[in-house]
Amino acid sequence: MREGLIAAGLELARAGGPDAVVLREATRIVGVVPNAAYRHFADRDELLAAVCEAAMARLGDRMAAEVARVPGERGDGDADAAFGRMAAVGMAYLEFAREEPGLFATAYALPDQHPYAVVGATGPDASPLGQLRAGLDELVEVGLLDAGRRTGIEFPVWSTVHGLAVLLGQGPLRAAPEEDRRMLTDRVLGFIGEGLLTAVAAPDA
Amino acid sequence: MREGLIAAGLELARAGGPDAVVLREATRIVGVVPNAAYRHFADRDELLAAVCEAAMARLGDRMAAEVARVPGERGDGDADAAFGRMAAVGMAYLEFAREEPGLFATAYALPDQHPYAVVGATGPDASPLGQLRAGLDELVEVGLLDAGRRTGIEFPVWSTVHGLAVLLGQGPLRAAPEEDRRMLTDRVLGFIGEGLLTAVAAPDA
DNA sequence: GAGCTAACGTGGACAGTGTCCACTAAGCGC
DNA sequence: GCGCTTAGTGGACACTGTCCACGTTAGCTC
């Protein structure tokens, strides 16, 4: 039942973002009276928080799937593959934001009282940030990224991609035509590439 | 009266973000019955849109003020001053997002039906994007930024700063302690600096 | 000045929302 | 069987956005 409410909330969030996950509607979908939800969640915010986590997990899944499509395996020292996986991490993030704007917005709409968990850890994990870190670590392994520049570099990269996703999805650029979106994406990803890669020519993506 | 409603809406937005600008409360502040608002706005979204524009203008004002504090004037060829103004543009953006999280979020919460105006123009104007463009143009003038790299570079820069502002203000990094925030900000601004400035050593900010 | 008009604000209503309270039914250990 | 927890029900309340019909006032035309 808890699961059902979260699933219903996810459906609502997909269609209309975090504001659309309304408690009464979720219970209606599950086929139960509104107050039943209060057996499983303290209030609407707690339901929303669960839905947000689920949405974030969706984003993580999407990224993992996209990375897995790149030939080769992590740790085999293939620079092309490492670069490809890094690119896949960024592209998957942007594609998810584009194709599932409601879920993307919801993933980052955790209510104030419910703290984000992901940030503290430094090791790689299934979260979007964890996967970004894994990709960057691999770039260092294959020599595409100076080890000295690695520390903390995930934050500028994350900021840049996230900023683009937000500006394109909900921000002032949301009305931009497809052509402009492509150009913007190329420019932004290129900017990140320049900022990351060592002087050596990057393998083309 | 229209002004008064917008002002009231701004106050609400400052305290609680876009969701807090509720029509009835705004009319209550102005001291009038809820329906009076419908003489001036078609619906709540139109009021919110006006408040969003006002919030965006506040952001632009803040940036302009911060830039004006840098000694020297635009176009005098002083590289240090040009760099300082560019830094001021970014810092003002981040400071506004930090000190006025409600207004910052509201500035970017324009309802879907009301299109953003600012994006099309390429010339500098009072909008945040316009001021960023002016700063970048000046970097080119004084030789800190290759003219060939100028085209469209405002979007990666905007994305990066905006992404950081969002992640720190409403996103997963919002609970980060002051020390971490400083470090993150330094890293991100440094990343932008590297991506912008030509090989020449940058004047320290 | 008389009378019309348009703008502005009021009062009352309605549906929809989150949330509280008291209540009923089912399962389970003693 | 008794008492307990757990899950769901029904009814209420305050609050929201919004619609409708109604006064009230300022400004214009004749």
PDB file of C-alpha atoms in Angstrom, chain A:
ATOM      1  CA  MET A   1       0.000   0.000   0.000  1.00  0.00           C
ATOM      2  CA  ARG A   2       2.805   2.360   0.902  1.00  0.00           C
ATOM      3  CA  GLU A   3       4.392   1.256  -2.340  1.00  0.00           C
ATOM      4  CA  GLY A   4       1.128   1.893  -4.136  1.00  0.00           C
ATOM      5  CA  LEU A   5       0.892   5.424  -2.845  1.00  0.00           C
ATOM      6  CA  ILE A   6       4.456   6.125  -3.902  1.00  0.00           C
ATOM      7  CA  ALA A   7       3.787   4.661  -7.325  1.00  0.00           C
ATOM      8  CA  ALA A   8       0.684   6.786  -7.667  1.00  0.00           C
ATOM      9  CA  GLY A   9       2.659   9.813  -6.534  1.00  0.00           C
ATOM     10  CA  LEU A  10       5.342   9.059  -9.110  1.00  0.00           C
ATOM     11  CA  GLU A  11       2.699   8.970 -11.812  1.00  0.00           C
ATOM     12  CA  LEU A  12       1.360  12.324 -10.689  1.00  0.00           C
ATOM     13  CA  ALA A  13       4.865  13.760 -10.478  1.00  0.00           C
ATOM     14  CA  ARG A  14       5.668  12.508 -13.965  1.00  0.00           C
ATOM     15  CA  ALA A  15       2.688  14.376 -15.346  1.00  0.00           C
ATOM     16  CA  GLY A  16       2.899  17.579 -13.364  1.00  0.00           C
ATOM     17  CA  GLY A  17       6.008  17.843 -11.241  1.00  0.00           C
ATOM     18  CA  PRO A  18       6.196  17.928  -7.455  1.00  0.00           C
ATOM     19  CA  ASP A  19       3.203  20.224  -6.996  1.00  0.00           C
ATOM     20  CA  ALA A  20       1.017  17.680  -8.736  1.00  0.00           C
ATOM     21  CA  VAL A  21       1.636  14.975  -6.179  1.00  0.00           C
ATOM     22  CA  VAL A  22      -1.442  15.640  -4.115  1.00  0.00           C
ATOM     23  CA  LEU A  23      -2.296  13.303  -1.318  1.00  0.00           C
ATOM     24  CA  ARG A  24      -5.967  12.941  -2.021  1.00  0.00           C
ATOM     25  CA  GLU A  25      -5.425  12.168  -5.674  1.00  0.00           C
ATOM     26  CA  ALA A  26      -2.828   9.546  -4.828  1.00  0.00           C
ATOM     27  CA  THR A  27      -5.220   7.789  -2.484  1.00  0.00           C
ATOM     28  CA  ARG A  28      -7.920   8.030  -5.148  1.00  0.00           C
ATOM     29  CA  ILE A  29      -5.675   6.203  -7.585  1.00  0.00           C
ATOM     30  CA  VAL A  30      -4.937   3.493  -5.047  1.00  0.00           C
ATOM     31  CA  GLY A  31      -8.660   3.321  -4.413  1.00  0.00           C
ATOM     32  CA  VAL A  32      -8.769   4.256  -0.781  1.00  0.00           C
ATOM     33  CA  VAL A  33     -10.047   7.074   1.358  1.00  0.00           C
ATOM     34  CA  PRO A  34      -7.711  10.082   1.818  1.00  0.00           C
ATOM     35  CA  ASN A  35      -7.050   9.514   5.496  1.00  0.00           C
ATOM     36  CA  ALA A  36      -5.736   6.025   4.885  1.00  0.00           C
ATOM     37  CA  ALA A  37      -2.523   7.617   3.680  1.00  0.00           C
ATOM     38  CA  TYR A  38      -1.877   8.905   7.189  1.00  0.00           C
ATOM     39  CA  ARG A  39      -1.246   5.359   8.347  1.00  0.00           C
ATOM     40  CA  HIS A  40       1.858   5.316   6.160  1.00  0.00           C
ATOM     41  CA  PHE A  41       3.003   8.907   6.014  1.00  0.00           C
ATOM     42  CA  ALA A  42       2.968  11.534   8.709  1.00  0.00           C
ATOM     43  CA  ASP A  43       1.786  14.174   6.267  1.00  0.00           C
ATOM     44  CA  ARG A  44       1.847  15.115   2.634  1.00  0.00           C
ATOM     45  CA  ASP A  45       5.463  16.207   2.829  1.00  0.00           C
ATOM     46  CA  GLU A  46       6.534  12.765   3.904  1.00  0.00           C
ATOM     47  CA  LEU A  47       4.735  11.215   0.956  1.00  0.00           C
ATOM     48  CA  LEU A  48       6.324  13.780  -1.322  1.00  0.00           C
ATOM     49  CA  ALA A  49       9.722  12.996   0.154  1.00  0.00           C
ATOM     50  CA  ALA A  50       9.275   9.307  -0.644  1.00  0.00           C
ATOM     51  CA  VAL A  51       8.207  10.174  -4.174  1.00  0.00           C
ATOM     52  CA  CYS A  52      11.221  12.448  -4.553  1.00  0.00           C
ATOM     53  CA  GLU A  53      13.577   9.680  -3.530  1.00  0.00           C
ATOM     54  CA  ALA A  54      11.921   7.349  -5.991  1.00  0.00           C
ATOM     55  CA  ALA A  55      12.273   9.929  -8.743  1.00  0.00           C
ATOM     56  CA  MET A  56      15.953  10.379  -7.905  1.00  0.00           C
ATOM     57  CA  ALA A  57      16.361   6.623  -8.092  1.00  0.00           C
ATOM     58  CA  ARG A  58      14.773   6.674 -11.546  1.00  0.00           C
ATOM     59  CA  LEU A  59      17.337   9.207 -12.635  1.00  0.00           C
ATOM     60  CA  GLY A  60      20.107   7.036 -11.240  1.00  0.00           C
ATOM     61  CA  ASP A  61      18.737   3.984 -13.027  1.00  0.00           C
ATOM     62  CA  ARG A  62      18.565   5.827 -16.299  1.00  0.00           C
ATOM     63  CA  MET A  63      22.165   6.943 -15.977  1.00  0.00           C
ATOM     64  CA  ALA A  64      23.368   3.465 -15.077  1.00  0.00           C
ATOM     65  CA  ALA A  65      21.540   1.973 -18.038  1.00  0.00           C
ATOM     66  CA  GLU A  66      23.018   4.498 -20.427  1.00  0.00           C
ATOM     67  CA  VAL A  67      26.517   3.950 -19.068  1.00  0.00           C
ATOM     68  CA  ALA A  68      26.120   0.194 -19.371  1.00  0.00           C
ATOM     69  CA  ARG A  69      25.439   0.565 -23.098  1.00  0.00           C
ATOM     70  CA  VAL A  70      28.966   1.829 -23.686  1.00  0.00           C
ATOM     71  CA  PRO A  71      31.155  -1.086 -24.899  1.00  0.00           C
ATOM     72  CA  GLY A  72      33.877  -2.306 -22.589  1.00  0.00           C
ATOM     73  CA  GLU A  73      34.004  -2.456 -18.849  1.00  0.00           C
ATOM     74  CA  ARG A  74      35.119  -0.135 -16.121  1.00  0.00           C
ATOM     75  CA  GLY A  75      38.730  -0.544 -15.171  1.00  0.00           C
ATOM     76  CA  ASP A  76      39.992  -2.075 -18.415  1.00  0.00           C
ATOM     77  CA  GLY A  77      42.077   1.005 -19.128  1.00  0.00           C
ATOM     78  CA  ASP A  78      40.369   1.833 -22.419  1.00  0.00           C
ATOM     79  CA  ALA A  79      40.477   5.625 -22.710  1.00  0.00           C
ATOM     80  CA  ASP A  80      37.826   5.797 -25.421  1.00  0.00           C
ATOM     81  CA  ALA A  81      35.447   3.742 -23.343  1.00  0.00           C
ATOM     82  CA  ALA A  82      36.165   5.818 -20.241  1.00  0.00           C
ATOM     83  CA  PHE A  83      35.449   8.992 -22.152  1.00  0.00           C
ATOM     84  CA  GLY A  84      32.324   7.415 -23.604  1.00  0.00           C
ATOM     85  CA  ARG A  85      31.048   6.492 -20.185  1.00  0.00           C
ATOM     86  CA  MET A  86      31.698   9.988 -18.891  1.00  0.00           C
ATOM     87  CA  ALA A  87      29.780  11.409 -21.825  1.00  0.00           C
ATOM     88  CA  ALA A  88      26.995   8.900 -21.223  1.00  0.00           C
ATOM     89  CA  VAL A  89      26.686  10.066 -17.622  1.00  0.00           C
ATOM     90  CA  GLY A  90      26.141  13.638 -18.729  1.00  0.00           C
ATOM     91  CA  MET A  91      23.913  12.823 -21.680  1.00  0.00           C
ATOM     92  CA  ALA A  92      21.730  10.502 -19.631  1.00  0.00           C
ATOM     93  CA  TYR A  93      21.263  13.241 -17.058  1.00  0.00           C
ATOM     94  CA  LEU A  94      20.199  15.726 -19.703  1.00  0.00           C
ATOM     95  CA  GLU A  95      18.015  13.254 -21.583  1.00  0.00           C
ATOM     96  CA  PHE A  96      16.207  12.292 -18.426  1.00  0.00           C
ATOM     97  CA  ALA A  97      15.624  15.932 -17.589  1.00  0.00           C
ATOM     98  CA  ARG A  98      14.261  16.461 -21.092  1.00  0.00           C
ATOM     99  CA  GLU A  99      12.104  13.376 -21.410  1.00  0.00           C
ATOM    100  CA  GLU A 100      10.823  13.297 -17.859  1.00  0.00           C
ATOM    101  CA  PRO A 101      10.714  16.909 -16.764  1.00  0.00           C
ATOM    102  CA  GLY A 102       8.176  16.158 -14.054  1.00  0.00           C
ATOM    103  CA  LEU A 103      10.249  13.402 -12.508  1.00  0.00           C
ATOM    104  CA  PHE A 104      13.444  15.388 -12.842  1.00  0.00           C
ATOM    105  CA  ALA A 105      11.984  18.382 -11.072  1.00  0.00           C
ATOM    106  CA  THR A 106      10.556  16.103  -8.418  1.00  0.00           C
ATOM    107  CA  ALA A 107      13.894  14.409  -7.818  1.00  0.00           C
ATOM    108  CA  TYR A 108      15.205  17.771  -6.667  1.00  0.00           C
ATOM    109  CA  ALA A 109      12.100  18.881  -4.797  1.00  0.00           C
ATOM    110  CA  LEU A 110      12.730  17.150  -1.488  1.00  0.00           C
ATOM    111  CA  PRO A 111      10.892  19.106   1.237  1.00  0.00           C
ATOM    112  CA  ASP A 112      13.058  21.185   3.515  1.00  0.00           C
ATOM    113  CA  GLN A 113      12.733  18.999   6.580  1.00  0.00           C
ATOM    114  CA  HIS A 114      13.867  15.834   4.827  1.00  0.00           C
ATOM    115  CA  PRO A 115      17.607  16.073   4.333  1.00  0.00           C
ATOM    116  CA  TYR A 116      19.345  14.767   1.249  1.00  0.00           C
ATOM    117  CA  ALA A 117      21.460  11.788   2.112  1.00  0.00           C
ATOM    118  CA  VAL A 118      23.735  11.404  -0.855  1.00  0.00           C
ATOM    119  CA  VAL A 119      26.145  14.225  -0.471  1.00  0.00           C
ATOM    120  CA  GLY A 120      28.488  13.196   2.285  1.00  0.00           C
ATOM    121  CA  ALA A 121      29.923  10.011   0.856  1.00  0.00           C
ATOM    122  CA  THR A 122      32.978  10.209  -1.358  1.00  0.00           C
ATOM    123  CA  GLY A 123      32.881   6.674  -2.720  1.00  0.00           C
ATOM    124  CA  PRO A 124      30.925   5.802  -5.862  1.00  0.00           C
ATOM    125  CA  ASP A 125      27.354   4.597  -5.461  1.00  0.00           C
ATOM    126  CA  ALA A 126      24.180   4.306  -7.499  1.00  0.00           C
ATOM    127  CA  SER A 127      23.187   7.933  -7.008  1.00  0.00           C
ATOM    128  CA  PRO A 128      23.690  10.379  -9.854  1.00  0.00           C
ATOM    129  CA  LEU A 129      26.534  12.047  -7.993  1.00  0.00           C
ATOM    130  CA  GLY A 130      28.113   8.668  -7.247  1.00  0.00           C
ATOM    131  CA  GLN A 131      28.021   7.716 -10.893  1.00  0.00           C
ATOM    132  CA  LEU A 132      29.539  11.022 -11.892  1.00  0.00           C
ATOM    133  CA  ARG A 133      32.338  10.401  -9.422  1.00  0.00           C
ATOM    134  CA  ALA A 134      32.916   6.922 -10.797  1.00  0.00           C
ATOM    135  CA  GLY A 135      33.177   8.330 -14.294  1.00  0.00           C
ATOM    136  CA  LEU A 136      35.670  10.964 -13.222  1.00  0.00           C
ATOM    137  CA  ASP A 137      37.756   8.419 -11.333  1.00  0.00           C
ATOM    138  CA  GLU A 138      37.927   6.352 -14.500  1.00  0.00           C
ATOM    139  CA  LEU A 139      39.076   9.365 -16.474  1.00  0.00           C
ATOM    140  CA  VAL A 140      41.954   9.667 -14.048  1.00  0.00           C
ATOM    141  CA  GLU A 141      42.778   5.972 -14.338  1.00  0.00           C
ATOM    142  CA  VAL A 142      43.113   6.111 -18.105  1.00  0.00           C
ATOM    143  CA  GLY A 143      45.073   9.346 -17.954  1.00  0.00           C
ATOM    144  CA  LEU A 144      42.516  11.688 -19.485  1.00  0.00           C
ATOM    145  CA  LEU A 145      42.216  13.725 -16.306  1.00  0.00           C
ATOM    146  CA  ASP A 146      45.111  14.900 -14.171  1.00  0.00           C
ATOM    147  CA  ALA A 147      44.954  13.254 -10.785  1.00  0.00           C
ATOM    148  CA  GLY A 148      45.820  16.600  -9.249  1.00  0.00           C
ATOM    149  CA  ARG A 149      42.743  18.189 -10.736  1.00  0.00           C
ATOM    150  CA  ARG A 150      40.412  15.388  -9.729  1.00  0.00           C
ATOM    151  CA  THR A 151      39.659  16.480  -6.168  1.00  0.00           C
ATOM    152  CA  GLY A 152      36.281  18.112  -5.970  1.00  0.00           C
ATOM    153  CA  ILE A 153      36.001  18.491  -9.719  1.00  0.00           C
ATOM    154  CA  GLU A 154      32.643  16.685  -9.620  1.00  0.00           C
ATOM    155  CA  PHE A 155      30.962  19.778  -8.251  1.00  0.00           C
ATOM    156  CA  PRO A 156      31.715  22.172 -11.087  1.00  0.00           C
ATOM    157  CA  VAL A 157      30.775  19.444 -13.537  1.00  0.00           C
ATOM    158  CA  TRP A 158      27.568  18.630 -11.716  1.00  0.00           C
ATOM    159  CA  SER A 159      26.699  22.305 -11.388  1.00  0.00           C
ATOM    160  CA  THR A 160      27.174  22.908 -15.061  1.00  0.00           C
ATOM    161  CA  VAL A 161      25.112  19.985 -16.283  1.00  0.00           C
ATOM    162  CA  HIS A 162      22.446  20.549 -13.659  1.00  0.00           C
ATOM    163  CA  GLY A 163      22.252  24.223 -14.456  1.00  0.00           C
ATOM    164  CA  LEU A 164      21.726  23.496 -18.113  1.00  0.00           C
ATOM    165  CA  ALA A 165      19.078  20.902 -17.328  1.00  0.00           C
ATOM    166  CA  VAL A 166      17.196  23.353 -15.132  1.00  0.00           C
ATOM    167  CA  LEU A 167      17.472  26.300 -17.500  1.00  0.00           C
ATOM    168  CA  LEU A 168      16.295  24.190 -20.422  1.00  0.00           C
ATOM    169  CA  GLY A 169      13.623  22.296 -18.559  1.00  0.00           C
ATOM    170  CA  GLN A 170      11.959  24.806 -16.256  1.00  0.00           C
ATOM    171  CA  GLY A 171      13.937  27.989 -16.692  1.00  0.00           C
ATOM    172  CA  PRO A 172      14.089  30.767 -19.251  1.00  0.00           C
ATOM    173  CA  LEU A 173      15.400  28.479 -21.991  1.00  0.00           C
ATOM    174  CA  ARG A 174      12.495  26.065 -21.799  1.00  0.00           C
ATOM    175  CA  ALA A 175      10.836  27.494 -24.903  1.00  0.00           C
ATOM    176  CA  ALA A 176      13.971  27.220 -27.026  1.00  0.00           C
ATOM    177  CA  PRO A 177      13.507  25.316 -30.292  1.00  0.00           C
ATOM    178  CA  GLU A 178      15.138  21.945 -30.736  1.00  0.00           C
ATOM    179  CA  GLU A 179      17.960  23.374 -32.814  1.00  0.00           C
ATOM    180  CA  ASP A 180      18.955  25.849 -30.122  1.00  0.00           C
ATOM    181  CA  ARG A 181      18.742  23.172 -27.463  1.00  0.00           C
ATOM    182  CA  ARG A 182      21.220  21.027 -29.367  1.00  0.00           C
ATOM    183  CA  MET A 183      23.591  23.928 -29.802  1.00  0.00           C
ATOM    184  CA  LEU A 184      23.379  24.891 -26.153  1.00  0.00           C
ATOM    185  CA  THR A 185      23.942  21.324 -25.057  1.00  0.00           C
ATOM    186  CA  ASP A 186      26.950  20.957 -27.338  1.00  0.00           C
ATOM    187  CA  ARG A 187      28.466  24.181 -26.112  1.00  0.00           C
ATOM    188  CA  VAL A 188      27.971  23.336 -22.469  1.00  0.00           C
ATOM    189  CA  LEU A 189      29.290  19.801 -22.763  1.00  0.00           C
ATOM    190  CA  GLY A 190      32.214  21.120 -24.777  1.00  0.00           C
ATOM    191  CA  PHE A 191      32.945  23.635 -22.044  1.00  0.00           C
ATOM    192  CA  ILE A 192      33.031  20.840 -19.498  1.00  0.00           C
ATOM    193  CA  GLY A 193      35.262  18.766 -21.746  1.00  0.00           C
ATOM    194  CA  GLU A 194      37.759  21.602 -22.051  1.00  0.00           C
ATOM    195  CA  GLY A 195      37.702  22.080 -18.322  1.00  0.00           C
ATOM    196  CA  LEU A 196      38.293  18.414 -17.648  1.00  0.00           C
ATOM    197  CA  LEU A 197      40.588  16.903 -20.185  1.00  0.00           C
ATOM    198  CA  THR A 198      44.299  17.325 -20.094  1.00  0.00           C
ATOM    199  CA  ALA A 199      46.020  18.975 -23.001  1.00  0.00           C
ATOM    200  CA  VAL A 200      45.947  15.741 -24.988  1.00  0.00           C
ATOM    201  CA  ALA A 201      43.346  15.682 -27.738  1.00  0.00           C
ATOM    202  CA  ALA A 202      40.169  14.086 -26.526  1.00  0.00           C
ATOM    203  CA  PRO A 203      38.761  11.117 -28.404  1.00  0.00           C
ATOM    204  CA  ASP A 204      35.740  12.355 -30.278  1.00  0.00           C
ATOM    205  CA  ALA A 205      32.449  11.439 -28.714  1.00  0.00           C
TER     206      ALA A 205
END
